[in-house]
CSV table of C-alpha atoms and ligand atoms in Angstrom, one decimal:
chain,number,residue,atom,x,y,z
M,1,UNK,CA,-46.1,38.8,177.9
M,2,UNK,CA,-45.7,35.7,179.5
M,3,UNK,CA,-46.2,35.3,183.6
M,4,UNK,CA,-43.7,34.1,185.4
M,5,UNK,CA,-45.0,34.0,188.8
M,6,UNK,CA,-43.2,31.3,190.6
M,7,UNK,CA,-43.7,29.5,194.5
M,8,UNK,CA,-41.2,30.4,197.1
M,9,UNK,CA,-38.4,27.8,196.7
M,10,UNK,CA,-39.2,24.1,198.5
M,11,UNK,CA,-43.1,24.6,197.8
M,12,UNK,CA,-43.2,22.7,195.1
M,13,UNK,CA,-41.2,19.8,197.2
M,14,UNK,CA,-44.2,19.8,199.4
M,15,UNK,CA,-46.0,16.0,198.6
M,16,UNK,CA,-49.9,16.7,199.4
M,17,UNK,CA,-50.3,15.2,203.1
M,18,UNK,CA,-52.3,11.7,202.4
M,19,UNK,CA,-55.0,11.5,205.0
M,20,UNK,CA,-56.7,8.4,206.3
M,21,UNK,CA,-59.5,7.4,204.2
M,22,UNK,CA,-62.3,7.4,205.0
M,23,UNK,CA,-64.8,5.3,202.8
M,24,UNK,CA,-65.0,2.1,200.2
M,25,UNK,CA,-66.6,2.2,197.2
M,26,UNK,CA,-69.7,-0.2,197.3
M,27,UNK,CA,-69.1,-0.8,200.8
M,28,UNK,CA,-71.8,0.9,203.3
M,29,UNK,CA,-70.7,0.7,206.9
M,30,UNK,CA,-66.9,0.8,207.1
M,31,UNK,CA,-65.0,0.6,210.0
M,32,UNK,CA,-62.2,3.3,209.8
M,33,UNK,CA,-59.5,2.5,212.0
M,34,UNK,CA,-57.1,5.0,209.4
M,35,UNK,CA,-56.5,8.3,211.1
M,36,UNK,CA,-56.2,7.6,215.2
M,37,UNK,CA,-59.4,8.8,216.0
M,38,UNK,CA,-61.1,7.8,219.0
M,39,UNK,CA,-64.1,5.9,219.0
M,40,UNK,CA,-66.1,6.8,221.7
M,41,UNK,CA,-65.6,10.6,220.5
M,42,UNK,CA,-66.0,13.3,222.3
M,43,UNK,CA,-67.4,13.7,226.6
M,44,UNK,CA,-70.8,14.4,227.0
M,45,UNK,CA,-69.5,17.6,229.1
M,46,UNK,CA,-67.6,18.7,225.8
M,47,UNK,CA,-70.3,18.0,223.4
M,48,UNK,CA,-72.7,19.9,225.8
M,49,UNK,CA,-69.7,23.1,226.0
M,50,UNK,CA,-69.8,23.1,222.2
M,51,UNK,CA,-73.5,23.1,221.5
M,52,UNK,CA,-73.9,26.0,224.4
M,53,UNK,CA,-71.5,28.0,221.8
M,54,UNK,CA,-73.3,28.1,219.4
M,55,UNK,CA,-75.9,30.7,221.0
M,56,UNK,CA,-72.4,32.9,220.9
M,57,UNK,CA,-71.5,32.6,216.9
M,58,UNK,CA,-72.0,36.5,216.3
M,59,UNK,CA,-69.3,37.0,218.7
M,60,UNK,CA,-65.6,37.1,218.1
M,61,UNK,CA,-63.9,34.3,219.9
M,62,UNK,CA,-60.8,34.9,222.8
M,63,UNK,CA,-57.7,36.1,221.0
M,64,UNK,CA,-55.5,35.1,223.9
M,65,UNK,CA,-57.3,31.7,224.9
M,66,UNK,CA,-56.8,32.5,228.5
M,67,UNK,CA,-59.8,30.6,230.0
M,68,UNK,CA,-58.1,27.5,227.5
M,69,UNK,CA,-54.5,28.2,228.6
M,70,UNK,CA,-55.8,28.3,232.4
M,71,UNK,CA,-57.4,25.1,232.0
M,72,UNK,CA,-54.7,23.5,230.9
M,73,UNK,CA,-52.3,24.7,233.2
M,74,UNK,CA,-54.2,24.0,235.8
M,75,UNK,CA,-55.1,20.5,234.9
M,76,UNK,CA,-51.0,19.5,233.3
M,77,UNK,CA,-49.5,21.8,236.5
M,78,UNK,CA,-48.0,24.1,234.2
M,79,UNK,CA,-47.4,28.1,233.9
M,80,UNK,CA,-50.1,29.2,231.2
M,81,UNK,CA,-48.2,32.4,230.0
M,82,UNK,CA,-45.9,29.4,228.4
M,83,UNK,CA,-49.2,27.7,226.6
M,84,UNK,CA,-49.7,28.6,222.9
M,85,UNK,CA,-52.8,27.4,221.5
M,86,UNK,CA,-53.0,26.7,217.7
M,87,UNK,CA,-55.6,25.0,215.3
M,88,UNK,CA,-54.4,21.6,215.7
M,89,UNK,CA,-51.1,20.8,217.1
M,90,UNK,CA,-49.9,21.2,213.3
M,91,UNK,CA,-50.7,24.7,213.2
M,92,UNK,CA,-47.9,25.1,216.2
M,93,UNK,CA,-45.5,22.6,214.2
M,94,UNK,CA,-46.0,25.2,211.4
M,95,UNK,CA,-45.5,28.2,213.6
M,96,UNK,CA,-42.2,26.6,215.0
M,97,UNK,CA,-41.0,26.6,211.4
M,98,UNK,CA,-42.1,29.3,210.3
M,99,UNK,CA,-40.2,31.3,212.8
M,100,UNK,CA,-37.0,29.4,213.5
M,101,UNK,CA,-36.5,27.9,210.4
M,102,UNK,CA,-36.2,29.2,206.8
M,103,UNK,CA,-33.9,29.3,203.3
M,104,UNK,CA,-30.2,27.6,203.9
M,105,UNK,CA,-31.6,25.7,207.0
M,106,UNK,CA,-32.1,22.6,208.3
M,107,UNK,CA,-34.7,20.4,210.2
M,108,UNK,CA,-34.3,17.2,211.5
M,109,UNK,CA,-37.2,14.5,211.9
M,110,UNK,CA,-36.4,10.6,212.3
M,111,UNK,CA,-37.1,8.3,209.0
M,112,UNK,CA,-40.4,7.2,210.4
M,113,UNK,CA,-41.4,10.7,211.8
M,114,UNK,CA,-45.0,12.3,211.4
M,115,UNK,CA,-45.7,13.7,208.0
M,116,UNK,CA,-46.2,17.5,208.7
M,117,UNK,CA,-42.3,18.0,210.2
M,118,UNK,CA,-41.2,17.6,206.4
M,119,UNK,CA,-44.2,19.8,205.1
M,120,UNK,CA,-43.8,22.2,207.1
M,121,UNK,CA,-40.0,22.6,207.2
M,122,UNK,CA,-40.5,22.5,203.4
M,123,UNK,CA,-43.2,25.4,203.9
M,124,UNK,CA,-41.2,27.4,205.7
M,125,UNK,CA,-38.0,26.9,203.1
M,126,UNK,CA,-36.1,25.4,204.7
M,127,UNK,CA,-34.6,21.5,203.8
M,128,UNK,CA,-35.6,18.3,205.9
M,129,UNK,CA,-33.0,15.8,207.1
M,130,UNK,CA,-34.3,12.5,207.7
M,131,UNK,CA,-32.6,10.2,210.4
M,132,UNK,CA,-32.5,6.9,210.3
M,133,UNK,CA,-34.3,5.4,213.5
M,134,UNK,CA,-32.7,1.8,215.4
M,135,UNK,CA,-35.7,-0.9,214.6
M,136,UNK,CA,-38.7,1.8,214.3
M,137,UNK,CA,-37.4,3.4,218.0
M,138,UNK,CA,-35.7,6.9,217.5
M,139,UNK,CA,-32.3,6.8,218.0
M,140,UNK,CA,-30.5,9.9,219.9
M,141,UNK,CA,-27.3,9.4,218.3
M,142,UNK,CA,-28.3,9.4,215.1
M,143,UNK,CA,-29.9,12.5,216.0
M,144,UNK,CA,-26.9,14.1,217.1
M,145,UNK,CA,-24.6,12.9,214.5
M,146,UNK,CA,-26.9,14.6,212.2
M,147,UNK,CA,-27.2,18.4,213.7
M,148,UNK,CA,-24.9,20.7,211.6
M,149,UNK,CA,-24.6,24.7,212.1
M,150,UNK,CA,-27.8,24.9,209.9
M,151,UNK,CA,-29.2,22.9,211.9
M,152,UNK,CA,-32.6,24.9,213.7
M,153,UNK,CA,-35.4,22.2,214.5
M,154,UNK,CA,-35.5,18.8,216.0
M,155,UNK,CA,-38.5,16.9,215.9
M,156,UNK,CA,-39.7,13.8,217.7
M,157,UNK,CA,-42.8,12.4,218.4
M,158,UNK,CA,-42.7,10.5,221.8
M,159,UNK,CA,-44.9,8.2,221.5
M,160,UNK,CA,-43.9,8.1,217.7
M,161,UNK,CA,-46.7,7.6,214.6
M,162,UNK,CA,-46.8,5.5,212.7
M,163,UNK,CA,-44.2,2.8,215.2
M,164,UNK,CA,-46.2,3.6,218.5
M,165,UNK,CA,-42.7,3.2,219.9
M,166,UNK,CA,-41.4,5.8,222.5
M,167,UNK,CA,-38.3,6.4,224.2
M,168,UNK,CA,-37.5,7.3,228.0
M,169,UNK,CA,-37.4,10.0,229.9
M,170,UNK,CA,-33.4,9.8,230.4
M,171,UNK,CA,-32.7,9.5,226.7
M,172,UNK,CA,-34.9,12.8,225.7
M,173,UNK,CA,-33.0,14.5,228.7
M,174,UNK,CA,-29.5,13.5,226.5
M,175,UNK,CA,-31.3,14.5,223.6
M,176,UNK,CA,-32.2,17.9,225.1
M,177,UNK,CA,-28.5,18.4,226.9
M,178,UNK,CA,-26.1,17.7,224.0
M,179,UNK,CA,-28.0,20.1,221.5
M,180,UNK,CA,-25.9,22.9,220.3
M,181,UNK,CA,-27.4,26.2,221.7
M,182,UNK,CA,-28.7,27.2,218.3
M,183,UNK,CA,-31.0,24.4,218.1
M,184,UNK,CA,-34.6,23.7,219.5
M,185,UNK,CA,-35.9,20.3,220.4
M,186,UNK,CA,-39.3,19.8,219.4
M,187,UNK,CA,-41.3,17.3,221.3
M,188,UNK,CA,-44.8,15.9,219.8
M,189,UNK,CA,-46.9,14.5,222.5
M,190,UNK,CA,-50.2,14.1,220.5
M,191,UNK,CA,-49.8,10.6,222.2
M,192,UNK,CA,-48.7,11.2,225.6
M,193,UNK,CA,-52.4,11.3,227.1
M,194,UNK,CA,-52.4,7.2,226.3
M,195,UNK,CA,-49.3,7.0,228.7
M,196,UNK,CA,-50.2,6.5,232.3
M,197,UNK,CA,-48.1,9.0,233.6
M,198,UNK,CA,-46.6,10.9,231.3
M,199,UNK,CA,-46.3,14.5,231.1
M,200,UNK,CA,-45.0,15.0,227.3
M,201,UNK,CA,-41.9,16.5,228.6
M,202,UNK,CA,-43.3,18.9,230.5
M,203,UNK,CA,-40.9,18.6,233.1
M,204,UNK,CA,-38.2,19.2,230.6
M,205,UNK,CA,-39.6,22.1,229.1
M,206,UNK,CA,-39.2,23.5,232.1
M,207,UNK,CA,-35.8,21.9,232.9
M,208,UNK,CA,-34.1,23.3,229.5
M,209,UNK,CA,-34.7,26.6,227.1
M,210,UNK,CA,-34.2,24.6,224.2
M,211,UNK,CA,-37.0,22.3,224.7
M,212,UNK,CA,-41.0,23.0,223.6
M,213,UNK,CA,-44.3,20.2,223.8
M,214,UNK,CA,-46.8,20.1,221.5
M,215,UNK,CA,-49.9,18.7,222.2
M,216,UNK,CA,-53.2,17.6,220.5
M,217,UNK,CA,-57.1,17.8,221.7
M,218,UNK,CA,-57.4,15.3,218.1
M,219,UNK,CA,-56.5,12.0,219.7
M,220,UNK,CA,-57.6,11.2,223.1
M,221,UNK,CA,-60.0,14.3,223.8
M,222,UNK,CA,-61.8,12.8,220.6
M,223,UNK,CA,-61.8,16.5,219.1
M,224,UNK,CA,-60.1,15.9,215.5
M,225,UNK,CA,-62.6,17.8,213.7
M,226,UNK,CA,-62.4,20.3,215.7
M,227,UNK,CA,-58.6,21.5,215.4
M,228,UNK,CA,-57.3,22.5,218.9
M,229,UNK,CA,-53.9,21.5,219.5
M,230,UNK,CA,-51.0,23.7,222.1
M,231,UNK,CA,-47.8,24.1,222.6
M,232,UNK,CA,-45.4,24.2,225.9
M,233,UNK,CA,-41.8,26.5,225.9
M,234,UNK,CA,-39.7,29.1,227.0
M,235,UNK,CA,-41.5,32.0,227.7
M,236,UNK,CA,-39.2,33.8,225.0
M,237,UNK,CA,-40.1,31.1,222.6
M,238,UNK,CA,-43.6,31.2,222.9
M,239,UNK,CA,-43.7,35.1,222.5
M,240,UNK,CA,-42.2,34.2,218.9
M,241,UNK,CA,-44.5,31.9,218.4
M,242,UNK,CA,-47.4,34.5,219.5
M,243,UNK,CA,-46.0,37.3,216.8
M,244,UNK,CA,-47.2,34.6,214.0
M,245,UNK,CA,-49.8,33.7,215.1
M,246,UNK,CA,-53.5,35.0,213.9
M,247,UNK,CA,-55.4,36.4,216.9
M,248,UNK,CA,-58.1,34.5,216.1
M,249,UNK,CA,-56.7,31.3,215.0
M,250,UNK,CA,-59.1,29.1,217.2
M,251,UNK,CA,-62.7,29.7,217.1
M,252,UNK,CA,-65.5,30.1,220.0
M,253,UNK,CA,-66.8,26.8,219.7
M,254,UNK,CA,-63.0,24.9,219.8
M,255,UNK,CA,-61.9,26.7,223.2
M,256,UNK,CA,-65.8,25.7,224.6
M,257,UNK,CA,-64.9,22.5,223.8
M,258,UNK,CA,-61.2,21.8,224.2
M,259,UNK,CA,-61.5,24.0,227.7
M,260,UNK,CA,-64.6,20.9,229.1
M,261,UNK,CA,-62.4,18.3,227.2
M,262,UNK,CA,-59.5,19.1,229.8
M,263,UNK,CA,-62.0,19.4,232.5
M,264,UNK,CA,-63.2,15.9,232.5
M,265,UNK,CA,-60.3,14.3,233.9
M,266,UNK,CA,-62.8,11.1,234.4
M,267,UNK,CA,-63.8,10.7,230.6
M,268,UNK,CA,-60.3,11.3,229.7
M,269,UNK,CA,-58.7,8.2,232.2
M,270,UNK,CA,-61.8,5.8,231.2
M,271,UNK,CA,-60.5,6.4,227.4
M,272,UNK,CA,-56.9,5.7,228.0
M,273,UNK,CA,-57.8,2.7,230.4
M,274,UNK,CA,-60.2,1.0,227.4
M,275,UNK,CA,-57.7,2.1,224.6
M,276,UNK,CA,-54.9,0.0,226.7
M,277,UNK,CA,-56.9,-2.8,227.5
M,278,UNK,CA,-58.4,-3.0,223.6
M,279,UNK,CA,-54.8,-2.6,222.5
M,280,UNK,CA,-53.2,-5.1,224.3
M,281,UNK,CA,-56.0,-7.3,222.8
M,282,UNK,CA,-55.7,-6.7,219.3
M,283,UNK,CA,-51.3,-7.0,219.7
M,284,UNK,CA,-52.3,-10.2,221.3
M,285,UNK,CA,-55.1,-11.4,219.0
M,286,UNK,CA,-52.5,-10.3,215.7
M,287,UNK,CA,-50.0,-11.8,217.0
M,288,UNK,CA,-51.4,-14.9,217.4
M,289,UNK,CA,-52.1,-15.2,213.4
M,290,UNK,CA,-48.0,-14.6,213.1
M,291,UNK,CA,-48.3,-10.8,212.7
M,292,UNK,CA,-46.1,-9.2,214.9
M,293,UNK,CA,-45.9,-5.6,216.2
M,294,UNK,CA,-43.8,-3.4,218.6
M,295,UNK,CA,-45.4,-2.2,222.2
M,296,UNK,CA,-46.7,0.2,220.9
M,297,UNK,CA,-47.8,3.1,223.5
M,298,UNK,CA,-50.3,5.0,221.5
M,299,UNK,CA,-53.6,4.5,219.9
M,300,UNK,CA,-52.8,2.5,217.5
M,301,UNK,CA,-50.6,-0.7,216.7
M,302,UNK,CA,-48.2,-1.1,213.5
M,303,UNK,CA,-48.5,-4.3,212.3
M,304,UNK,CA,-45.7,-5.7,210.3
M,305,UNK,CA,-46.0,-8.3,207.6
M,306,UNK,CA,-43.5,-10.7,206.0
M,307,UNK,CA,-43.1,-7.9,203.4
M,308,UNK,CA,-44.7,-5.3,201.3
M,309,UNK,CA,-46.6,-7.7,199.0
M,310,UNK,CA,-48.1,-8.8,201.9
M,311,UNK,CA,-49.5,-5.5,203.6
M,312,UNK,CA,-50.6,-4.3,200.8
M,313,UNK,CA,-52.6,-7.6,199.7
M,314,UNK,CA,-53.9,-7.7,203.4
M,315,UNK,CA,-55.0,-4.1,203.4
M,316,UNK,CA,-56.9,-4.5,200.2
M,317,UNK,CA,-58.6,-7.6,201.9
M,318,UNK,CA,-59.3,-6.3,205.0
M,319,UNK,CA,-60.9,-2.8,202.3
M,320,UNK,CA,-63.0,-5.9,200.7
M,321,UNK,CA,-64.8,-6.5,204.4
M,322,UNK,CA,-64.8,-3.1,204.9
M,323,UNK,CA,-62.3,-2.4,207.1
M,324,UNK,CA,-59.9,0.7,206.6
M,325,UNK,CA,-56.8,0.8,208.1
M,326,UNK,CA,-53.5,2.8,207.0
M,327,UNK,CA,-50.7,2.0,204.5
M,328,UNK,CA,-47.7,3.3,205.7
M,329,UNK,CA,-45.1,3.0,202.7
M,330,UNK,CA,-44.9,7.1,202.8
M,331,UNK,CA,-43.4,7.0,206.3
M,332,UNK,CA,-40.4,4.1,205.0
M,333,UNK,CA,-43.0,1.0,206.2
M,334,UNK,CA,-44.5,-0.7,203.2
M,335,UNK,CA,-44.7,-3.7,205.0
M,336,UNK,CA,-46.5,-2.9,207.8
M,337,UNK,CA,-50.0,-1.6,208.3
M,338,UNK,CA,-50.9,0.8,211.1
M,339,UNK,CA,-54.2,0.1,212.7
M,340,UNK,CA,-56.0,2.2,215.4
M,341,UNK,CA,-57.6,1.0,218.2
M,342,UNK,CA,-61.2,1.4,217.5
M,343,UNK,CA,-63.8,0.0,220.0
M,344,UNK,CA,-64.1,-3.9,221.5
M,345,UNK,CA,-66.6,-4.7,218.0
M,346,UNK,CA,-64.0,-2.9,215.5
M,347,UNK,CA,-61.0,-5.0,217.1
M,348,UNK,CA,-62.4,-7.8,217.0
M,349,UNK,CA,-63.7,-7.9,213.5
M,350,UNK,CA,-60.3,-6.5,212.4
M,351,UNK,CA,-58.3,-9.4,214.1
M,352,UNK,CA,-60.3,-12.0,212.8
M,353,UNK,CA,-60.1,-10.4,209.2
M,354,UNK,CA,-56.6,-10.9,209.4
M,355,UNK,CA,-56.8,-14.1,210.6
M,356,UNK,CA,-59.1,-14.9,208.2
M,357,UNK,CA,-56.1,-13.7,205.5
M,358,UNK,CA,-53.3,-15.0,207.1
M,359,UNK,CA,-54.9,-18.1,206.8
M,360,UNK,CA,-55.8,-18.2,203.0
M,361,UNK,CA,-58.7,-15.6,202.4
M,362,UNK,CA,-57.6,-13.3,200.1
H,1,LIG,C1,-52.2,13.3,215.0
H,1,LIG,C2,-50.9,13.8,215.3
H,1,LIG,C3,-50.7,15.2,215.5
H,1,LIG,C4,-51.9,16.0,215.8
H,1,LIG,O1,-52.3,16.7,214.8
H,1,LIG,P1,-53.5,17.8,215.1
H,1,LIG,O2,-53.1,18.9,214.1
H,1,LIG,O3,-53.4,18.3,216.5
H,1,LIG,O4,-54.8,17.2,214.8
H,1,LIG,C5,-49.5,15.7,215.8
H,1,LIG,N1,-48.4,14.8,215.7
H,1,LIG,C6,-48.5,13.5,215.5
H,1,LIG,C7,-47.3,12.7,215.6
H,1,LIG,C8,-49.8,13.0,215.2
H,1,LIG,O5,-49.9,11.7,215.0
């Protein structure tokens, strides 16, 4: 007898996420400026949290993160009953499609969108709709003009990845108003800690009851290892989210550490300040070897060559010295290369390696 045991429908869609790498063969000493990391890591508070866990690893961890959810609330000025903490913001990306989307249904992300929005609506089995985006900045009407009756799920990442671009407060608000009432708006703020000011959308979580944030300890909190990530919503929404969820989908160690990350309000605003000043630099310093990118409002910049022949020869130059930044031809870029904001020593050797190419290296 042959078996015939088959994947849930979509599964086999599912493109394996590409991470950033991470190493060069031959080359010792690589900068990786791939996967919007930060470079100074972790606080010393947070580092100090997790290592006092450690005396604790016999014990099951929180099941309802409370001491998390309180910090956070406290720190953001939200209500933490609405907090839902996951294993990396992707685990609540997966838990929002998991439970509001499914066969004969639809999710919509923008043609330059993160990665997991595809997977997981693919996961869950139900069928992504790319929209096109107006010059790498999401466009709202394109959005709209794409929701149909299956529609369930709209993404955006505000800041975006891999285009750094965002879009205001007013336009997510339209966004969020002329939604049919069978469709959540999903906004990623893994970025929004790099915006003086921001809240994410807090605000219009609380607004709306069509709206939920998701948010990240990977980027700025310098946790990425780690996997801690929440998400903001409708009380009725995040008691959906809750029924999916594992009870002990974060362990001891990652609510130690997240819970000091979001303490240390002063690490966190000397990292946003030195991330803004170093990526102003490099945006200046690129574009002054005639490589343009858009203000970008993230941790990273997206550098955009005259075409793809070009990115990808100046990626494998800037591999040759070491140097490891990301190709972006999955998210609809192959002409651009996005580079993180490392420290002042990274940017600075990455600018003048592309100097170096734009002016004949290679
Ligand atoms: C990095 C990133 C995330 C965060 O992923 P984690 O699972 O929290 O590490 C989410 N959305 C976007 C757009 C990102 O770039």
């Amino acid at each position: 007898m042959s078996v015939q045991i088959e994947p849930q429908p979509g599964i086999m869609e599912i493109a394996l996420y590409q991470g950033g790498q991470s190493h060069v063969d031959g080359v010792t000493n690589v900068v990786k400026l791939s996967s919007n990391e930060n470079p100074f890591g972790p606080s010393e508070a947070t580092l100090e949290a997790y290592r006092r866990a450690a005396y604790e690893l016999h014990r099951y961890p929180s099941s309802d993160h409370a001491a998390l959810r309180e910090a956070i609330a406290e720190v953001h000025g939200l209500d933490p009953a609405r907090i839902i903490c996951g294993a990396g913001s992707d685990e609540v990306i997966a838990f929002l499609c998991q439970c509001y989307a499914g066969p004969g249904t639809e999710v919509i992300h923008t043609e330059h969108g993160f990665a997991m929005y595809r997977i997981s609506a693919l996961a869950a089995g139900a069928t992504p709709v790319e929209v096109k985006e107006r010059e790498r900045v999401t466009d709202v009407d394109a959005i709209l003009a794409a929701v149909t009756d299956a529609t369930r799920l709209v993404f955006i990442a505000n800041p975006n990845n891999p285009t750094g671009t965002m879009i205001g407060e007013a336009e997510v608000a339209r966004l969020a108003d002329a939604l049919p009432p069978h469709v959540l708006l999903v906004l990623d703020g893994a970025y929004a800690e790099y915006v003086e000011g921001f809240d994410g959308g807090a605000a219009l979580v609380d607004a709306r009851e069509n709206v939920v944030m998701t948010r990240t300890f990977s980027k700025l909190y310098g946790l990425g290892g780690l996997r801690i990530g929440w998400g903001y919503g409708p009380a009725a929404v995040i008691d959906v989210l809750n029924r999916v969820r594992g009870p002990f989908n974060l362990s001891s160690a990652a609510l130690a550490a997240a819970e000091a990350a979001v303490r240390d309000r002063a690490y966190a605003e000397r990292c946003r300040e030195e991330n803004a000043r170093l990526r102003q630099w490099l945006a200046e310093a690129l574009a002054g070897h005639g490589v343009p990118c858009d203000t970008s409002m993230a941790n990273f910049i997206l550098a955009r060559f005259a075409d793809a022949d070009e990115a990808e020869a100046c990626d494998a130059y800037l591999k040759s010295q070491g140097l490891i930044v990301r190709k972006v031809g999955g998210y609809n870029l192959p002409h651009c290369l996005r580079i993180t904001v490392g420290d002042e020593s990274s940017c600075r050797q990455v600018a003048h390696a592309i100097g170096r190419f734009k002016a004949g290296a290679a």
